[in-house]
Coordinates of C-alpha atoms in Angstrom, one line a residue:
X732 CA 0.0 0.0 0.0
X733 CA 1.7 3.2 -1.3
X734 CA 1.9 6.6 1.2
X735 CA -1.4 8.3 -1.0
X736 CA -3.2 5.1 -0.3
X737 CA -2.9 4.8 3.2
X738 CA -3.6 8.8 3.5
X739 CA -6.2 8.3 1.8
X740 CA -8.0 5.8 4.3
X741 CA -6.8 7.4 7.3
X742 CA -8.5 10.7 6.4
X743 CA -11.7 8.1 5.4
X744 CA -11.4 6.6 8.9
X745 CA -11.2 10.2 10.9
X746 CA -13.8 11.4 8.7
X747 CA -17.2 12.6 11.3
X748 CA -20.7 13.2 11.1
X749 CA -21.1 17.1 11.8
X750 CA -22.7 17.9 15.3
X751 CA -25.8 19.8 15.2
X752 CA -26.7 19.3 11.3
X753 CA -30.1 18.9 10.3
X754 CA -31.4 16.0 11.3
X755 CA -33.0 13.9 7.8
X756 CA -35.8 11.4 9.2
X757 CA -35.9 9.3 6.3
X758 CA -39.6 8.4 6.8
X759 CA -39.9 7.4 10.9
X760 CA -42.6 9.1 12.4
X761 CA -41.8 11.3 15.8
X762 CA -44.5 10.0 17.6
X763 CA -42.5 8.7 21.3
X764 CA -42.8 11.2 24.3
X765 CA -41.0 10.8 27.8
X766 CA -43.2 8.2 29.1
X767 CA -43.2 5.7 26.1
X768 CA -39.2 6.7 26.4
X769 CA -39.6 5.4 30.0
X770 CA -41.6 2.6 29.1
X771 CA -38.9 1.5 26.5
X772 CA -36.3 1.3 29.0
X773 CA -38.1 -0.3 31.5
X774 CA -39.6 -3.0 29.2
X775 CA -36.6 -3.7 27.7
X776 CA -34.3 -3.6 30.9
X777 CA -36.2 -5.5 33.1
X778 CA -36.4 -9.1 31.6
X779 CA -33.9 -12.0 31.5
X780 CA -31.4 -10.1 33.7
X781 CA -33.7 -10.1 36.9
X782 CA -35.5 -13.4 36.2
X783 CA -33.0 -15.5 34.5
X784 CA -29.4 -14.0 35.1
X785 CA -29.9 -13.4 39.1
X786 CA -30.2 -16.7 39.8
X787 CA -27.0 -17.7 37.3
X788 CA -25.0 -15.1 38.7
X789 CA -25.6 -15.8 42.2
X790 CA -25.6 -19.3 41.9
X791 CA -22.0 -19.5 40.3
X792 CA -20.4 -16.4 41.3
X793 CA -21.3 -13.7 43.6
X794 CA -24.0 -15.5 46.1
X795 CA -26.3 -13.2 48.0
X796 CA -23.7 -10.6 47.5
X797 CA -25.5 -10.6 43.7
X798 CA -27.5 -7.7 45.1
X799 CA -24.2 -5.7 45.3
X800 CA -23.2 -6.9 41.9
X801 CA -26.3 -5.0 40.8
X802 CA -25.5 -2.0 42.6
X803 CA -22.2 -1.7 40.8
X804 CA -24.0 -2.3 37.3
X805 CA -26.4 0.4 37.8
X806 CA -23.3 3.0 39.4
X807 CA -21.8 2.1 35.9
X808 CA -24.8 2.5 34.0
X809 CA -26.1 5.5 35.8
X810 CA -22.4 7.5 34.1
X811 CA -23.0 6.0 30.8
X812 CA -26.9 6.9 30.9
X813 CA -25.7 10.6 31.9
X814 CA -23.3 10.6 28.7
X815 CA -26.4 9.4 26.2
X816 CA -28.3 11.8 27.7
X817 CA -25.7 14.9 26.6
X818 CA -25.0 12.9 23.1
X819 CA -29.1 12.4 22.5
X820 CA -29.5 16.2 22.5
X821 CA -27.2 17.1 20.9
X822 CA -27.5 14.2 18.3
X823 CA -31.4 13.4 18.2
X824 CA -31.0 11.0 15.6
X825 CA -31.5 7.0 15.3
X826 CA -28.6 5.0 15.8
X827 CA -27.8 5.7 19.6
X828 CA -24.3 5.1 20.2
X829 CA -23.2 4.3 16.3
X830 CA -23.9 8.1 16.1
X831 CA -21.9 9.5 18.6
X832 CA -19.1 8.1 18.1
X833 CA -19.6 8.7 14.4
X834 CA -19.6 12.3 14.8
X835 CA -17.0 12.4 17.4
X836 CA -14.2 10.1 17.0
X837 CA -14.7 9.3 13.3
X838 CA -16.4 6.9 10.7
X839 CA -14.5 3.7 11.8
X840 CA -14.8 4.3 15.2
X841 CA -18.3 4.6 14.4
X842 CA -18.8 1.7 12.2
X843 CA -16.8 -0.3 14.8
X844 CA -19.4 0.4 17.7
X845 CA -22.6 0.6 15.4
X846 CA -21.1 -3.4 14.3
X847 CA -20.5 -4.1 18.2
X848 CA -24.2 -2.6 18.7
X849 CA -26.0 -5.5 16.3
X850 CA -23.8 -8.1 18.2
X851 CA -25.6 -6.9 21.6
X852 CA -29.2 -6.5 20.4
X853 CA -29.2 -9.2 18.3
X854 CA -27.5 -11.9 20.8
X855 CA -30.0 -9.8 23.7
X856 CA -33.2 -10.8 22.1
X857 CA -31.8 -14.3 21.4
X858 CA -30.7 -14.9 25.1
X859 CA -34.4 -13.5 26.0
X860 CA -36.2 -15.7 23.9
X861 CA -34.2 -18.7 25.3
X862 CA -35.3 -17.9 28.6
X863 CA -39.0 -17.3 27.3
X864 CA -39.4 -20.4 26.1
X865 CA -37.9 -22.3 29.5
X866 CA -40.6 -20.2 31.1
X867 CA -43.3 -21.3 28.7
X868 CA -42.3 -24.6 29.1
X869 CA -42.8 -24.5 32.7
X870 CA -46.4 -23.3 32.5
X871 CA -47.1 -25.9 29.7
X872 CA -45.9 -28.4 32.2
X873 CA -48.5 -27.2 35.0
X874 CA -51.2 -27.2 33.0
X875 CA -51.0 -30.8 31.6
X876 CA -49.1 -29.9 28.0
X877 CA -46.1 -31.2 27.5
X878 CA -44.3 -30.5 24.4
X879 CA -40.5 -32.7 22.9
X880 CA -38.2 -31.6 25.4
X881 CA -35.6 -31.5 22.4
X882 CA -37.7 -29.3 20.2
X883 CA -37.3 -26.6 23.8
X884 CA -33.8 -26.6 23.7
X885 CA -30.7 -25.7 21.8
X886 CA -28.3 -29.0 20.1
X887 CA -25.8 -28.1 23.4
X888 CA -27.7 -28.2 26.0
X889 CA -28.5 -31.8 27.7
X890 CA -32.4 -32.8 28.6
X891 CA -32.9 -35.9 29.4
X892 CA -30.5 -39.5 29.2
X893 CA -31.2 -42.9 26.9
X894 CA -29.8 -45.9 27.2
X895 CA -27.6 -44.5 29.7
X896 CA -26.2 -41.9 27.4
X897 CA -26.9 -37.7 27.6
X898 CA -30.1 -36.5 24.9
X899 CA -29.1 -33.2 23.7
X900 CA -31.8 -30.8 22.0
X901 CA -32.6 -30.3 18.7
X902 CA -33.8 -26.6 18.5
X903 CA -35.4 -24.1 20.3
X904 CA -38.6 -24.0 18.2
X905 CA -40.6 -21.3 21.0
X906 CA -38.0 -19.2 20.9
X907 CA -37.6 -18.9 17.2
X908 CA -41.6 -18.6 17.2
X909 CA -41.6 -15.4 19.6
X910 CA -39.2 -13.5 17.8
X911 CA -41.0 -13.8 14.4
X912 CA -44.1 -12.3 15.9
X913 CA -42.6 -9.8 17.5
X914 CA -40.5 -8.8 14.3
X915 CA -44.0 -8.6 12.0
X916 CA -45.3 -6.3 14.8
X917 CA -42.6 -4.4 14.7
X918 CA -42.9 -3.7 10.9
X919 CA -46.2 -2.9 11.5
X920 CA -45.7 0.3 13.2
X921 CA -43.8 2.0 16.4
X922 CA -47.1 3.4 17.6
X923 CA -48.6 -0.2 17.8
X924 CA -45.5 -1.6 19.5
X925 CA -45.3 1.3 21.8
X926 CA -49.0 0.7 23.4
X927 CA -48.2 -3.3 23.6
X928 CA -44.8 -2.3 25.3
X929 CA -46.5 -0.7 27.8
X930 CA -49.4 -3.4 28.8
X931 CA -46.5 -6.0 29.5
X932 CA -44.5 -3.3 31.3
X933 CA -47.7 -3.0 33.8
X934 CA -48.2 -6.9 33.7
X935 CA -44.5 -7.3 34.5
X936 CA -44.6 -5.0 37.2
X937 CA -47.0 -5.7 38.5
X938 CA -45.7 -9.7 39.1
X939 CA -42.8 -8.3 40.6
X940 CA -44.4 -6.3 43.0
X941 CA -46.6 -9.7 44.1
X942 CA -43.8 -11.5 44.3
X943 CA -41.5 -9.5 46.5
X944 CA -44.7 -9.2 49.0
X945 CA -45.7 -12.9 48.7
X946 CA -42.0 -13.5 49.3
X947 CA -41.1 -11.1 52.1
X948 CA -42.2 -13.2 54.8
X949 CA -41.1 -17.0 53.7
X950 CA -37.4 -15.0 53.4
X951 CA -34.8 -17.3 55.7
X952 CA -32.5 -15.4 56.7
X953 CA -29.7 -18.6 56.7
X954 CA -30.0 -18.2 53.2
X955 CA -27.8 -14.9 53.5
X956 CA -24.9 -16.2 55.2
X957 CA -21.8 -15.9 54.1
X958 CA -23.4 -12.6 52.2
X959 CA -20.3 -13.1 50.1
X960 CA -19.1 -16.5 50.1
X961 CA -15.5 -17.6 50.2
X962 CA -13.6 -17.7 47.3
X963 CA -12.8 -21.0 45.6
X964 CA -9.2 -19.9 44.2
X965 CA -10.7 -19.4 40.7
X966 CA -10.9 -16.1 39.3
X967 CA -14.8 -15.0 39.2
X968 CA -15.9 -17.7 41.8
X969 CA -17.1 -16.3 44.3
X970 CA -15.3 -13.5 46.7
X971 CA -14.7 -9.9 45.9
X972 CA -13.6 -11.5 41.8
X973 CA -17.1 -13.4 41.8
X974 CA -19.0 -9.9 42.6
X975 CA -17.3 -8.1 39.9
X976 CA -18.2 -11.1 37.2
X977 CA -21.5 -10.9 38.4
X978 CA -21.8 -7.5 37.9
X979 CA -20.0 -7.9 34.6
X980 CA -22.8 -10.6 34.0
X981 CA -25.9 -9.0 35.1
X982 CA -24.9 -5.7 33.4
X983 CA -27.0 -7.4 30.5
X984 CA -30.1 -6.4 32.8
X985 CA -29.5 -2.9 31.8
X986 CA -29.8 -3.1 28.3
X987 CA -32.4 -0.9 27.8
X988 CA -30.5 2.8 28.0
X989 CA -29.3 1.3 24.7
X990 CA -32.4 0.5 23.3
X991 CA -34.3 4.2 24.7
X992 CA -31.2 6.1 22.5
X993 CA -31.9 4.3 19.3
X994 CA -35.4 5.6 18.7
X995 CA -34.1 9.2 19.3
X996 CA -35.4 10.2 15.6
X997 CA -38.9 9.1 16.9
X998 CA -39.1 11.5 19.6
X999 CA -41.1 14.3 19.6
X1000 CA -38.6 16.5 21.5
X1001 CA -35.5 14.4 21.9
X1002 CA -33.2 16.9 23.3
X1003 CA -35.7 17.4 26.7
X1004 CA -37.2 13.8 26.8
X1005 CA -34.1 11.8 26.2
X1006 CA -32.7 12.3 29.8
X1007 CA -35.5 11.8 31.1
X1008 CA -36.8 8.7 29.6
X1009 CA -32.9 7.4 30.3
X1010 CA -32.8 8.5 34.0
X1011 CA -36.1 7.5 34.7
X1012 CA -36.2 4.0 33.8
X1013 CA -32.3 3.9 35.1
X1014 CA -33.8 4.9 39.0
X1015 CA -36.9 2.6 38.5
X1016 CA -34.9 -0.4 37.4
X1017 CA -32.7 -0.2 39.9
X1018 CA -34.6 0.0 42.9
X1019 CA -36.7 -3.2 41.2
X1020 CA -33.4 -5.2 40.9
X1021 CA -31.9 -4.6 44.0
X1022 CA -35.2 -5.0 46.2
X1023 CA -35.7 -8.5 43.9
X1024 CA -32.1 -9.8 44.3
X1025 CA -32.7 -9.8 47.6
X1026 CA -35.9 -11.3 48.4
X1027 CA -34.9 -14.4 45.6
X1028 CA -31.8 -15.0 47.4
X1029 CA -33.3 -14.9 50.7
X1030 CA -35.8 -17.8 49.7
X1031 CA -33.1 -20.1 47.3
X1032 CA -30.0 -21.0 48.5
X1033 CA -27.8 -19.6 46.3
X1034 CA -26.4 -23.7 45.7
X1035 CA -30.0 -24.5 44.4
X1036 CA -29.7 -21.5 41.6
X1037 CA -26.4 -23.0 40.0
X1038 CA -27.4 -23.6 36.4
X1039 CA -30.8 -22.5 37.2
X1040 CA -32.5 -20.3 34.1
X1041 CA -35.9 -19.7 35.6
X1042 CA -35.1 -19.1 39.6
X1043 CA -38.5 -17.1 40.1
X1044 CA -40.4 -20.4 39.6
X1045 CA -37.9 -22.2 42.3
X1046 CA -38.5 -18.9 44.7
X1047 CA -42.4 -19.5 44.4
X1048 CA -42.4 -23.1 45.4
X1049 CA -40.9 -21.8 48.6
X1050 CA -44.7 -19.8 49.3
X1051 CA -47.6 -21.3 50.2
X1052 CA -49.2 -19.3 47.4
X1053 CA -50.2 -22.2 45.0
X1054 CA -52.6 -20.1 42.8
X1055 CA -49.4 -17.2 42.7
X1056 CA -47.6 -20.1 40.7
X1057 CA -48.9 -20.2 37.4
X1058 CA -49.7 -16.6 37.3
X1059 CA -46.5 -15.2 38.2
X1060 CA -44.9 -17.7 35.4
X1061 CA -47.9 -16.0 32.8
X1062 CA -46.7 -12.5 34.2
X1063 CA -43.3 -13.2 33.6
X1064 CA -43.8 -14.8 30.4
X1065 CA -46.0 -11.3 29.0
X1066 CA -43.0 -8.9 30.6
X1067 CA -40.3 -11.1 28.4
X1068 CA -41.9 -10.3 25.6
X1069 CA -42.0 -6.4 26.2
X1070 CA -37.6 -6.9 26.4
X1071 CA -37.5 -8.9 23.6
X1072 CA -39.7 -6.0 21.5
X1073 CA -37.5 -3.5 22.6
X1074 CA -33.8 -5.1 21.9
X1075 CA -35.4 -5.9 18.2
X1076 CA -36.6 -2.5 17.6
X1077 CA -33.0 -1.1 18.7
X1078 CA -31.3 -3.3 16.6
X1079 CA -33.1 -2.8 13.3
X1080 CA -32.7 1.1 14.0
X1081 CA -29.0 0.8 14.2
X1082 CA -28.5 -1.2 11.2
X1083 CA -30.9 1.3 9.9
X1084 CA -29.0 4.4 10.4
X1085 CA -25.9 2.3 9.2
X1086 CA -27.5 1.9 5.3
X1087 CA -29.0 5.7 5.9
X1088 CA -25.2 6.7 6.4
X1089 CA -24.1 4.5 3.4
X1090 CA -22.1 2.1 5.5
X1091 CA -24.1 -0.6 4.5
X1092 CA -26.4 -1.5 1.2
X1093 CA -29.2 1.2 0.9
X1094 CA -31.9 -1.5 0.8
X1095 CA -31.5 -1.6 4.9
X1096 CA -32.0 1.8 5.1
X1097 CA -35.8 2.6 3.7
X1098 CA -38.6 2.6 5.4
X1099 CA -42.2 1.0 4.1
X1100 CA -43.9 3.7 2.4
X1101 CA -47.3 3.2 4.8
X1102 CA -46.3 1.9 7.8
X1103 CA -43.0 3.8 8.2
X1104 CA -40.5 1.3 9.8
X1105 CA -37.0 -0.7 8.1
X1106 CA -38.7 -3.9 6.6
X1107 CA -35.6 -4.8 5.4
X1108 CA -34.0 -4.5 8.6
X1109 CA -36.6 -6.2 10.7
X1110 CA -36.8 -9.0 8.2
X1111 CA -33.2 -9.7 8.1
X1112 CA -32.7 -9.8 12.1
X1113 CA -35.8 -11.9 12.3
X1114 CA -33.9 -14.4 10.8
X1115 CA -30.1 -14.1 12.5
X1116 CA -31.6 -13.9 15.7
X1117 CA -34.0 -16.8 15.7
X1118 CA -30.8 -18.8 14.3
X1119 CA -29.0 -18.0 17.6
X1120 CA -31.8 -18.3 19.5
X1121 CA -32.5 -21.9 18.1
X1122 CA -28.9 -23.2 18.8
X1123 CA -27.4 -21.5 21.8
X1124 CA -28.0 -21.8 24.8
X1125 CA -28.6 -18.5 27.6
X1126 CA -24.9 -18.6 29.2
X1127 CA -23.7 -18.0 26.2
X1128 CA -25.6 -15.3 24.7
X1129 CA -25.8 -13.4 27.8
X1130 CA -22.0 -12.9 28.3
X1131 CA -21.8 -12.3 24.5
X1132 CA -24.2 -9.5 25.6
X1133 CA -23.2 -8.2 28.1
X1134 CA -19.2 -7.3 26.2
X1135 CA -21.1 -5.4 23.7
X1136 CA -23.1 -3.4 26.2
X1137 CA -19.9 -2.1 28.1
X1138 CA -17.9 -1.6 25.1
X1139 CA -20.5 0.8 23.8
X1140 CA -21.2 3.0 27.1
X1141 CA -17.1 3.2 26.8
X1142 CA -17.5 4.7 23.7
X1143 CA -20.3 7.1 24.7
X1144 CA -18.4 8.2 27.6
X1145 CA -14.7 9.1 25.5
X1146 CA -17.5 10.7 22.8
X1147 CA -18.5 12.9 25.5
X1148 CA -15.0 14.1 26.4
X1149 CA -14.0 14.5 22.7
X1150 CA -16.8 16.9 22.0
X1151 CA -16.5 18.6 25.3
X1152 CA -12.7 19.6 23.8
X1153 CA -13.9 20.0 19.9
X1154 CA -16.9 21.8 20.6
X1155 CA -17.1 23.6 23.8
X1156 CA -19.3 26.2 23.0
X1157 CA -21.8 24.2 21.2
X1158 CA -25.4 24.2 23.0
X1159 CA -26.4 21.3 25.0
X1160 CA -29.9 20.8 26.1
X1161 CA -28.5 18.6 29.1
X1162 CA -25.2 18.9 30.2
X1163 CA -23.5 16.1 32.4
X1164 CA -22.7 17.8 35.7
X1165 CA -19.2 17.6 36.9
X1166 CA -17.0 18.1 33.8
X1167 CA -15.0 15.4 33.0
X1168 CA -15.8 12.9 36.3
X1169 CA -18.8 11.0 35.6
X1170 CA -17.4 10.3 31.5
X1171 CA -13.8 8.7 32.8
X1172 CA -15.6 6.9 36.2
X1173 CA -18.4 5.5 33.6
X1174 CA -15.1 4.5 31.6
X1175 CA -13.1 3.1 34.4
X1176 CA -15.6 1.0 35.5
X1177 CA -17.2 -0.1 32.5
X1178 CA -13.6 -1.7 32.0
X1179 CA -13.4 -3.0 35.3
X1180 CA -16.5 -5.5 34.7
X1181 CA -15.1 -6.2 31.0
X1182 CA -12.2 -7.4 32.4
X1183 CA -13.9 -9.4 35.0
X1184 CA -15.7 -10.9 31.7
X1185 CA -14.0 -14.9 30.8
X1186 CA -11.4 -15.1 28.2
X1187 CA -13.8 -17.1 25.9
X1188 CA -15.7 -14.1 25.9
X1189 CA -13.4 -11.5 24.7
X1190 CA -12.6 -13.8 22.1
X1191 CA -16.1 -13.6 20.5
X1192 CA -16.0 -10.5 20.5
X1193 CA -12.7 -9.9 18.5
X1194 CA -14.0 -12.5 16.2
X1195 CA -17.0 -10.7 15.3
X1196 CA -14.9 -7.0 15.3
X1197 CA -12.6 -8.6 12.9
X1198 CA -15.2 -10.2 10.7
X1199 CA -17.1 -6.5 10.8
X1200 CA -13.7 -4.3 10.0
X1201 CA -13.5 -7.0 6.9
X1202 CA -17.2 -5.8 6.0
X1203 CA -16.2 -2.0 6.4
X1204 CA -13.4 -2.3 4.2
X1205 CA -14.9 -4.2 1.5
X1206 CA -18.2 -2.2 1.1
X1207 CA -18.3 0.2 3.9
X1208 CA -15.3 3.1 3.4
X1209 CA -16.5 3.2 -0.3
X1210 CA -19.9 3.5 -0.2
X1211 CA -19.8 5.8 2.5
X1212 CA -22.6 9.0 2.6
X1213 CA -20.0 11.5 3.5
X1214 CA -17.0 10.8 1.6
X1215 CA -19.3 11.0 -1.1
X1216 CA -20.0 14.6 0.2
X1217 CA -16.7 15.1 1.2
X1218 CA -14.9 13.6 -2.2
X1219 CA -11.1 14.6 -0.9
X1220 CA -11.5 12.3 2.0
X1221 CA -12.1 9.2 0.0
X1222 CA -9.9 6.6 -0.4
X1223 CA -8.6 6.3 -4.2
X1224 CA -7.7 2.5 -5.4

């Protein structure tokens, strides 16, 4: 590669997305205010993460102390959600994190986190529908239906023995089934999948709430001690290590700050409902998770939760509340759905924004001329996730989750700084208090809990990074919207 050529695609990598320009909608309707914002966040945040992931992580790594594993996840979150709040104003357009970085550390920066971005939807609403169907199964179970075990479950995961040997699954068929639904209501409309977002959201709550006061008194307090068992000598099992993998772990739960950003260029008043829809759902979830953490590990043993995907049912058969059983399961089965809605609707609008920038073919990025949503994009996720969720099991795709999500609040955070140096003087509807404090602690510690994150882990991501820079250099870098404005900044062959 001569000296022109590789000027050429360094001034093609630094190239950004001006702050503050006009904002092109591209045919989505601004129809979301601060309390469908909320409701976003909350529906897709509270899911797998409390019902699924509490038990896993407390079960394996952090015991009781889980609850303080989600403490340090929502610290963490809380400085990221500050940063998206500064970036949404000043950058009310679809694409959440993609965007910032686009327009403040460059276009490969940019295509590198709007890449890592479809990894964490798409793997999100995977590891959800996994847990969905485990949960659907259950209630099928009490009332009398039992379906193939092996049609429940992904090729690795073991359910049942014959002949003395293990039976593995064949495919998740439920799982695959939830997320094509969910994508056809998607491409429907946002308005539609707003209003059913928010009658899960109350159904979800509204189980929680029953059972935290069903639980309260059956809580044995034995259960508790050691609040942070002994480590084993491994790394991540148990101790002061196992509370920081947690957290790493359940740092999936908070998925939906993500998700709220992405529809910024369907809100009516982004720059003012933004923060609040962020914050809002931020200070309910948290108070939900940590009250919830508790009273679960206070009625299972954190032993009895080791592999455990669906710890809520175990929790219940501690009550005496037999009728609570099956509707809690119901409850929880309605609020999955709202978390699975929102991580496919954030997904499809990054990849959206992707096409609308010229980073990927321009097909992804139209809208259907009635109903005003990415067909294309909805379509083509239907399919990728409902392959993951058909042949990987909830481990998996919830680590694989929970590296994207920290690796893009990073991102946010160092976007933040950058702009705050390049453009001081440029007007910001909401301003992070505290200069620089809260962008390099949401950095520091987001890193902290990536680290804590299994090597395995790291490697998948690297793997799909690599596979995405081959994608960028292939199509993206030449296709690109704004080195076709900019012509000098293109790369010549």
């Amino acid at each position: 590669m001569n000296t022109n050529r590789r000027a050429g695609l360094l001034r093609a990598w630094l190239r950004r997305l001006p702050v503050g320009a006009p904002t092109d909608d591209a045919g989505l309707k601004r129809v979301l205010g601060p309390a469908s914002l909320m409701a976003l966040g909350v529906g897709a945040t509270i899911g797998a993460g409390l019902f699924s992931l509490t038990g896993i992580a407390a079960g394996s790594n952090a015991g009781p102390a889980v609850i303080i594993s989600f403490a340090l996840a929502a610290i963490a979150c809380a400085f990221a959600g500050l940063c998206y709040g500064e970036l949404a104003g000043m950058l009310p357009a679809a694409g959440s994190a993609y965007v910032y970085a686009y327009a403040s550390l460059g276009e490969l920066m940019g295509w590198i986190i709007g890449w890592d971005l479809v990894l964490e939807y798409t793997v999100g609403a995977s590891a959800v529908s996994v847990s969905w169907a485990r949960y659907m199964r259950s209630l099928l179970d009490e009332w009398g239906i039992h379906l193939s075990p092996r049609l429940m479950a992904s090729p690795f995961e073991v359910v049942g023995m014959a002949d003395g040997q293990p039976v593995h699954g064949l495919a998740n068929l439920p799982a695959v089934f939830v997320i094509m639904a969910l994508s056809l209501l998607l491409m429907r409309g946002i308005s539609e999948s707003a209003r059913m977002n928010a009658i899960v959201v109350a159904i979800k709550l509204t189980v929680i709430v029953a059972v935290i006061a069903c639980g309260l008194p059956y809580i044995r307090v034995e259960n508790y001690t050691p609040f942070i068992p002994p480590n084993t000598g491994e790394f991540g099992h148990y101790g002061i290590s196992g509370i920081l993998r947690a957290a790493g772990t359940v740092f999936f739960a908070y998925l939906g700050f993500d998700a709220v950003s992405t529809v910024a260029q369907e809100t009516r008043n982004p720059g003012r409902d933004m923060p609040i829809g962020l914050m809002g759902s931020l200070a309910i979830c948290t108070v939900v998770y940590i009250t919830f953490s508790f009273v679960l590990t206070g009625l299972v043993n954190y032993h009895d939760m080791i592999g455990d995907a669906a710890p809520v049912a175990t929790a219940i058969d501690q009550t005496p509340f037999g009728w609570l059983k099956a509707a809690v399961k119901l409850g929880i089965i309605c609020g999955f759905l709202s978390v699975i809605l929102v991580l496919l609707l954030g997904q499809s609008r990054i990849f959206f924004a992707m096409a609308r920038d010229g980073l990927l073919p321009p097909m992804f990025g139209r809208t259907h001329h009635n109903w005003g949503t990415p067909v294309a994009c909805h379509l083509f996720f239907m399919a990728v996730t409902g392959v993951l969720a058909a042949f990987l099991p909830i481990e998996q795709l919830a680590h694989m989750t929970s590296i994207g999500t920290l690796l893009a609040f990073v991102i946010v955070c160092v976007g933040v700084m950058v702009l705050r140096v390049r453009e001081p003087d440029r007007p910001r509807v909401f301003r992070v208090p505290g200069g620089m404090v809260i962008p390099v602690a949401g950095i520091l510690s987001c890193l902290v809990m990536m680290v804590s994150l299994d090597a395995l882990t790291w490697l998948r991501l690297v793997g799909w990074l690599v596979i995405g820079l081959v994608v960028y250099g292939i199509y993206g870098v030449r296709h690109s919207r704004l080195g076709k404005v900019m012509p000098a900044m293109r790369p010549k062959d």
